[in-house]
Every structure is written in structure tokens, then in C-alpha cells.
PDB file of C-alpha atoms in Angstrom:
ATOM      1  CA  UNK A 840     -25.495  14.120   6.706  1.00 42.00           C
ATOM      2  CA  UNK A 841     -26.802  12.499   3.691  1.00 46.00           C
ATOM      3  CA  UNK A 842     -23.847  11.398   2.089  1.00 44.00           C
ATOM      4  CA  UNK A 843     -22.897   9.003   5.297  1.00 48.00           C
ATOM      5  CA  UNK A 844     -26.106   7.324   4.403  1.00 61.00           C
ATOM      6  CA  UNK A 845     -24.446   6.149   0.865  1.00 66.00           C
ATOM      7  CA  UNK A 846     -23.179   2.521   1.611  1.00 70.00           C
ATOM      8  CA  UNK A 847     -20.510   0.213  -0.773  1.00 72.00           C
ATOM      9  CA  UNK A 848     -21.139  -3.049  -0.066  1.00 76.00           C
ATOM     10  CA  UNK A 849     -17.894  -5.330  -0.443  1.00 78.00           C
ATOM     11  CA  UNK A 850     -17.733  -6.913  -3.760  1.00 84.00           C
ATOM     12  CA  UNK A 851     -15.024  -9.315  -5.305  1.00 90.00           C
ATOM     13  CA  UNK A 852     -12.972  -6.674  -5.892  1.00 87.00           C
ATOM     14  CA  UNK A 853     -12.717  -5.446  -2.213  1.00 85.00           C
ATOM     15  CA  UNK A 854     -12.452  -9.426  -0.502  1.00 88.00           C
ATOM     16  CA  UNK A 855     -10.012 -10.020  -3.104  1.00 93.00           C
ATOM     17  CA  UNK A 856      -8.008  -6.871  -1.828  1.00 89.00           C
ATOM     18  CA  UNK A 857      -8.407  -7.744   1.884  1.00 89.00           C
ATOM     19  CA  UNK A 858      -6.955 -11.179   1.066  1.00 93.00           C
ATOM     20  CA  UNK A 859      -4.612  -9.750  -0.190  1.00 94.00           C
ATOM     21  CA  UNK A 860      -3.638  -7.523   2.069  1.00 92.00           C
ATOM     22  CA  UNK A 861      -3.908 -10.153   4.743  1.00 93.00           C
ATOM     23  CA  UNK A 862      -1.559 -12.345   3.222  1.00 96.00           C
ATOM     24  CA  UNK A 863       1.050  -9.511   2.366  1.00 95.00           C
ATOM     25  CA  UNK A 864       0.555  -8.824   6.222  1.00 94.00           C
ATOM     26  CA  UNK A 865       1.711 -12.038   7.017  1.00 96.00           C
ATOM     27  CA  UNK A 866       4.587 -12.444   4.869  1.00 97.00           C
ATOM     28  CA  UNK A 867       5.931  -8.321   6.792  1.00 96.00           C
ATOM     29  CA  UNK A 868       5.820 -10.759   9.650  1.00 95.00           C
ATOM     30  CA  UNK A 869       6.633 -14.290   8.825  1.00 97.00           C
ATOM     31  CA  UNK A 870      10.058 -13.188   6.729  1.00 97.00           C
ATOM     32  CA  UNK A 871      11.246 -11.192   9.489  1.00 97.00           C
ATOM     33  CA  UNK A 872      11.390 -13.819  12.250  1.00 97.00           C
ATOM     34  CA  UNK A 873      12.477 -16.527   9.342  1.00 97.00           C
ATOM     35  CA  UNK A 874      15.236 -14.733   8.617  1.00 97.00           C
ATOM     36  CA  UNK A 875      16.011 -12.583  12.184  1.00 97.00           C
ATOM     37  CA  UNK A 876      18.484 -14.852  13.690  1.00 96.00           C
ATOM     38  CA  UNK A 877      20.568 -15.195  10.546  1.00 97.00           C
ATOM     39  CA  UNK A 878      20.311 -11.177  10.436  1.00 97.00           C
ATOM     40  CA  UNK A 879      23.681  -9.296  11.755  1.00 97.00           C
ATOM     41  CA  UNK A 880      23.091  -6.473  14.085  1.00 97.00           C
ATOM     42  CA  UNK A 881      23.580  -3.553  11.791  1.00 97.00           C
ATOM     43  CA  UNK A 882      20.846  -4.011   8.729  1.00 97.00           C
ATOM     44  CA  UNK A 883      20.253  -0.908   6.078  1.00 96.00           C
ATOM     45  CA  UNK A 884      17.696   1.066   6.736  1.00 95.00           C
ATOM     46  CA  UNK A 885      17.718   3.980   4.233  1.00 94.00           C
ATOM     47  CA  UNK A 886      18.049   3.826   0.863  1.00 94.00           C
ATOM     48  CA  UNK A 887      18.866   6.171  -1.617  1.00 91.00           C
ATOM     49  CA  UNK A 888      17.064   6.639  -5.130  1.00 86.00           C
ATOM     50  CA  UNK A 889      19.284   4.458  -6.775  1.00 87.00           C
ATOM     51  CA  UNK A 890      18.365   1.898  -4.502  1.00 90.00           C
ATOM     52  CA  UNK A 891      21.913   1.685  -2.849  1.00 93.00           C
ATOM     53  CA  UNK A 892      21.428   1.715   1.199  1.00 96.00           C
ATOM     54  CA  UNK A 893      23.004   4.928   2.573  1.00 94.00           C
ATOM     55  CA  UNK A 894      21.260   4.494   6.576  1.00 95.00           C
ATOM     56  CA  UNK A 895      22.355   1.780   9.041  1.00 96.00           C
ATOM     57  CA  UNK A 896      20.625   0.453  12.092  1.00 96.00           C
ATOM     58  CA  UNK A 897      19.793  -2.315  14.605  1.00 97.00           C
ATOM     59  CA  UNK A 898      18.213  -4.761  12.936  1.00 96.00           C
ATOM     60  CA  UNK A 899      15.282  -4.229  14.887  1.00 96.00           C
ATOM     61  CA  UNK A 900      14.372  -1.897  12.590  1.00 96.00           C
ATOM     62  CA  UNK A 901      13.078  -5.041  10.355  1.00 96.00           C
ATOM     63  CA  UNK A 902       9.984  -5.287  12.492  1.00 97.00           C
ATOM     64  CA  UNK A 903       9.201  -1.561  12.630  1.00 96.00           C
ATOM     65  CA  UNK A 904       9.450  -1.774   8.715  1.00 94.00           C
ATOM     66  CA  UNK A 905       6.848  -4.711   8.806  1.00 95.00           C
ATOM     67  CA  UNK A 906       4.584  -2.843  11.114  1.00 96.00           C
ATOM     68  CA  UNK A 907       5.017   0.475   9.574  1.00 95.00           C
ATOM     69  CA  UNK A 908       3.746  -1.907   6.239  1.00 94.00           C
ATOM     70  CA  UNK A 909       0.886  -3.408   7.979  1.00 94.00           C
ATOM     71  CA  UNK A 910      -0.337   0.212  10.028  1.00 95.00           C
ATOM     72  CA  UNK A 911      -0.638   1.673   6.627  1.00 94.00           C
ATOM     73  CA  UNK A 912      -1.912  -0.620   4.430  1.00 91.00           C
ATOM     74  CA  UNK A 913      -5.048  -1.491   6.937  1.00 90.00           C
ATOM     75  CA  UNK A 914      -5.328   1.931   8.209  1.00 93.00           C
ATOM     76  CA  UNK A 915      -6.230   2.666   4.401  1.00 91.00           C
ATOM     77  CA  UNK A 916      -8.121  -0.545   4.365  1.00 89.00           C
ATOM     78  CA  UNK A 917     -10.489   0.583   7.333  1.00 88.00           C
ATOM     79  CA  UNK A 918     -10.690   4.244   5.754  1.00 88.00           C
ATOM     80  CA  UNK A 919     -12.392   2.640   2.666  1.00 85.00           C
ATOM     81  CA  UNK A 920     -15.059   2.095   4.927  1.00 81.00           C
ATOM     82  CA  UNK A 921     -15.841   5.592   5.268  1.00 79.00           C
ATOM     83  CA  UNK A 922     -15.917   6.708   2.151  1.00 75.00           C
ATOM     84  CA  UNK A 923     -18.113  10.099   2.754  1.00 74.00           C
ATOM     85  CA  UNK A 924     -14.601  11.570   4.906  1.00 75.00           C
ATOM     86  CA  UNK A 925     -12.819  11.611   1.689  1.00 75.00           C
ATOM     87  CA  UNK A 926     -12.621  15.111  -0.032  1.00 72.00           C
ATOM     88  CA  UNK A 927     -14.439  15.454  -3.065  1.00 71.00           C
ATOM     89  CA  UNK A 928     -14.064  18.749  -5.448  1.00 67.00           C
ATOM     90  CA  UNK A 929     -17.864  19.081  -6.174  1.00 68.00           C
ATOM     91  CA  UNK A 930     -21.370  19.185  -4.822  1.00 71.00           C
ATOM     92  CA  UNK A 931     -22.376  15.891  -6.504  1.00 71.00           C
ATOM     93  CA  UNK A 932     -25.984  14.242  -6.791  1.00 73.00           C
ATOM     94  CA  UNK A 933     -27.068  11.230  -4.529  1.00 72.00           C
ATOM     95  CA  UNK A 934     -26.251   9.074  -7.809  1.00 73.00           C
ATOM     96  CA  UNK A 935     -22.731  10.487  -8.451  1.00 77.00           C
ATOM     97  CA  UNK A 936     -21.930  10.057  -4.610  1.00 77.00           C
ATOM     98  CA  UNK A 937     -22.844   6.425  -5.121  1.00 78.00           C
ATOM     99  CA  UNK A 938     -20.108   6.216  -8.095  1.00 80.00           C
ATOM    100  CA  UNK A 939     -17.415   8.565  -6.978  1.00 80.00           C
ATOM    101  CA  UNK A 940     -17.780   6.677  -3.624  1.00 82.00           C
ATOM    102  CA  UNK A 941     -16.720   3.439  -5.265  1.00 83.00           C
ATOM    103  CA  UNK A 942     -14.047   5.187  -7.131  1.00 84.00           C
ATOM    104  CA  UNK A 943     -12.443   7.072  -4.142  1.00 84.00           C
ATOM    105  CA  UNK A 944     -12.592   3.566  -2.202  1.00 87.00           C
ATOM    106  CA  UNK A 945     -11.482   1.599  -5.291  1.00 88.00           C
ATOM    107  CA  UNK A 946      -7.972   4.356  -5.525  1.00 89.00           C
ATOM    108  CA  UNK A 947      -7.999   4.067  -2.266  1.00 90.00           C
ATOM    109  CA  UNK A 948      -7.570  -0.107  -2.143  1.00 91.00           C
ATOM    110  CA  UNK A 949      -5.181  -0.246  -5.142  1.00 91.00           C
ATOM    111  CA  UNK A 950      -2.937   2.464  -2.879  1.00 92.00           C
ATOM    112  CA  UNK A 951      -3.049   0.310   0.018  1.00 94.00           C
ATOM    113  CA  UNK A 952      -2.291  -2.529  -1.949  1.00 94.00           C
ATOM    114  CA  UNK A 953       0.851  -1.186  -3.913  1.00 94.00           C
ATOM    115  CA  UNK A 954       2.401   0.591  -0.513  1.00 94.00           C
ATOM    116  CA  UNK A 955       1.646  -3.003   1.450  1.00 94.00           C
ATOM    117  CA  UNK A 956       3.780  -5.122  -1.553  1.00 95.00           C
ATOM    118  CA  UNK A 957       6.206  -2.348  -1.559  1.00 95.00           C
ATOM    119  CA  UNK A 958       7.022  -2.565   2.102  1.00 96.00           C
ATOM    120  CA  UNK A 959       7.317  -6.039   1.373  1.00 96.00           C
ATOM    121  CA  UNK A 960       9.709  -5.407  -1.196  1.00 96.00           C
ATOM    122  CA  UNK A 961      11.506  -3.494   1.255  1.00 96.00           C
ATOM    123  CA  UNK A 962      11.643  -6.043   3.746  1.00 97.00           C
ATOM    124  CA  UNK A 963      13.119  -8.628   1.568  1.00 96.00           C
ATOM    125  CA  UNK A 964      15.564  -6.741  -0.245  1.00 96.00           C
ATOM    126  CA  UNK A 965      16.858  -5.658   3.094  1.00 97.00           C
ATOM    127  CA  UNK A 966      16.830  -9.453   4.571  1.00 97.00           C
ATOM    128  CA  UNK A 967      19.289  -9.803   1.336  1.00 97.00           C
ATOM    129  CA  UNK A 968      21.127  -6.783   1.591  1.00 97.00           C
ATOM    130  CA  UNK A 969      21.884  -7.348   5.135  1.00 97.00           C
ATOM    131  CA  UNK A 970      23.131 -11.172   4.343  1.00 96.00           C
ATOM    132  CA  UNK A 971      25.567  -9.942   1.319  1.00 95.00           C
ATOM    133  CA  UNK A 972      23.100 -11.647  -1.391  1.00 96.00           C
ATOM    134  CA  UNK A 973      22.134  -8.478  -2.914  1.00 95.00           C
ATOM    135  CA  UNK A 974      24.022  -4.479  -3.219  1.00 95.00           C
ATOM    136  CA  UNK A 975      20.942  -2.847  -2.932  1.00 93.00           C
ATOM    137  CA  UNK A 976      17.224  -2.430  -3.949  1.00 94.00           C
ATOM    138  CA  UNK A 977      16.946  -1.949  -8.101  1.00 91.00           C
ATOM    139  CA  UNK A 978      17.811   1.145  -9.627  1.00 88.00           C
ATOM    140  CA  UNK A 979      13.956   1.240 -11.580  1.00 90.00           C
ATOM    141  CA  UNK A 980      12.729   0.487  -7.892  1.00 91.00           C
ATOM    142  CA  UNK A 981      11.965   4.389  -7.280  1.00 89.00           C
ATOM    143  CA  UNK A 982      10.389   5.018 -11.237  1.00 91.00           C
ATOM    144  CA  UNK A 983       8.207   1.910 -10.557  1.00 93.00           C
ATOM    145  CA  UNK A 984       7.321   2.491  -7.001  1.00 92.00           C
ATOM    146  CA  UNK A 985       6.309   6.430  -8.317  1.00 92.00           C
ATOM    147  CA  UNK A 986       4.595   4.813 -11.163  1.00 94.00           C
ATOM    148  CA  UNK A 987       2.305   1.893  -8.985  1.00 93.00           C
ATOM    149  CA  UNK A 988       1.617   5.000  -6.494  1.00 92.00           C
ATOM    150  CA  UNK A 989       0.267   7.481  -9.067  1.00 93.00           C
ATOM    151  CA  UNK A 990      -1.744   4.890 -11.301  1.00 93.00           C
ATOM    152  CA  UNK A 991      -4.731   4.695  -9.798  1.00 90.00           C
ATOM    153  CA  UNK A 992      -5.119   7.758  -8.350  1.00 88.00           C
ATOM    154  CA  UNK A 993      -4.963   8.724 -12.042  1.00 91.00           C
ATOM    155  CA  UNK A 994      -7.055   6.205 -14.050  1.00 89.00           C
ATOM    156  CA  UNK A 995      -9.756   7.014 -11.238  1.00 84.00           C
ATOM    157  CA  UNK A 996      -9.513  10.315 -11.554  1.00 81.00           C
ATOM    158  CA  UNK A 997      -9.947  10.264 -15.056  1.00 86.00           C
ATOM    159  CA  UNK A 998     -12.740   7.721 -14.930  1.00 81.00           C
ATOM    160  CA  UNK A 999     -14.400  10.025 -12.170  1.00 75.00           C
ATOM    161  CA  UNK A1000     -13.764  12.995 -14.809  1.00 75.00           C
ATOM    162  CA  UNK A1001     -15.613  11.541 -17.815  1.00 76.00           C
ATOM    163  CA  UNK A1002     -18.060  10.008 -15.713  1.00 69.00           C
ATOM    164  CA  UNK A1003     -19.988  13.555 -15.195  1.00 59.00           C
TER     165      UNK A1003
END
């Protein structure tokens, strides 16, 4: 198929991402054992929009949290790499491939990147929560987390859009 021929090369933008990512992998990881001794058994592990927990479990749940982070945010990671699987709503030229490849790779990065810091965010708050030093999450947690996650699925959209 001709449009698996179409290859991104990595630029600054992409190693920048992977680092990144890599270090965000680290710290799902690194904060969890820190903090896993000082963690009592029963950690939240729901919360509600408003950011106040409403699920308890073994706080082994921490590490399926961080891996759960990590699974996702390279899985989307590797599928950048592959940009001709993604779905595209048009027969497109050889030359708009090239460009709406980029963009569906670029979403794709800034996704993997805003779900990886959120599960981070996640993993933290519920380090705190679990040792009494915070209630909950925020309440503008859920608007932001919405707002991160739909951003650049819609400024490359649009870019994708006027680029015709």
C-alpha cells in the first residue's frame, strides 16, 4: 500500500516527547516504591468528578495505576510509528498524506503526553490522599483534564482542515 511507504522521521518535537514520556515513566514508578511503605493498606482508588475519592482498595492498586500510565502512554508512543493505521476521512494526495501524517502523529504525541502527566497526577494525589495530606484531587481537575484531552485533537484538526 502506498501510504505505508510515507515515513516521519523523528524531529525535536518527537525526542523531546519521548523524553518526556520516559521521564514521566519513571516518576509512575519511582513515587510509588518512595512512598509504598509509608502507604496504609486501603488507598482511594476512584474518584468522583469533584475530585473527592468515592472507591477504596489495596494499595496495590498504586502500581497498576503506574502501569496502566506507562501501557498507555507508550502504546500511543509506538502507534505514532505507524501512522498510515490511523483513520483518515479522505482520499488524500501523496503530499497531503505526508502532512496529515505528521498531524495525526503530532495529536497523537500531545495525547500520550497529557494522559502520561495525568496518571501522574493521579498517582501523587493518591500517595497524599492516602497519607491524610490532601481530601481529594481538585475540583477543576476533571474541566482541565477534558480540556488537555480535547486540545490537540482540535487545533490539529483544524490545522488539518485549513490545510486542504
Amino acid at each position: 500500500m502506498e501510504s505505508q511507504r510515507i515515513k516521519i522521521e523523528p524531529d525535536l518535537f518527537d525526542k523531546i516527547v519521548l523524553f518526556i514520556l520516559i521521564l514521566s515513566g519513571l516518576l509512575l514508578f519511582l513515587i510509588p516504591a518512595y512512598y509504598f511503605s509509608l502507604l496504609p493498606e486501603i488507598i482511594p482508588i476512584h474518584y468522583n468528578f469533584k475530585g473527592k475519592p468515592d472507591g477504596y482498595g489495596n494499595k496495590n492498586n498504586i502500581w497498576l495505576l503506574s502501569m496502566i500510565g506507562n501501557v498507555l502512554a507508550f502504546g500511543l508512543y509506538q502507534l505514532t510509528r505507524h501512522p498510515a493505521l490511523f483513520n483518515y476521512p479522505e482520499n488524500i494526495t501523496r503530499k497531503k498524506k505526508q502532512i496529515l501524517f505528521t498531524y495525526s502523529k503530532r495529536t497523537t504525541l500531545c495525547l500520550a503526553v497529557v494522559i502520561s502527566f495525568t496518571i501522574l497526577y493521579l498517582v501523587i494525589m493518591t500517595v497524599q490522599v492516602a497519607l491524610n495530606y490532601e481530601e481529594g484531587l481538585s475540583n477543576y481537575f476533571s474541566p482541565i483534564f477534558l480540556v488537555l484531552l480535547l486540545s490537540p485533537v482540535v487545533y490539529y484538526i483544524r490545522k488539518s482542515l485549513l490545510n486542504k
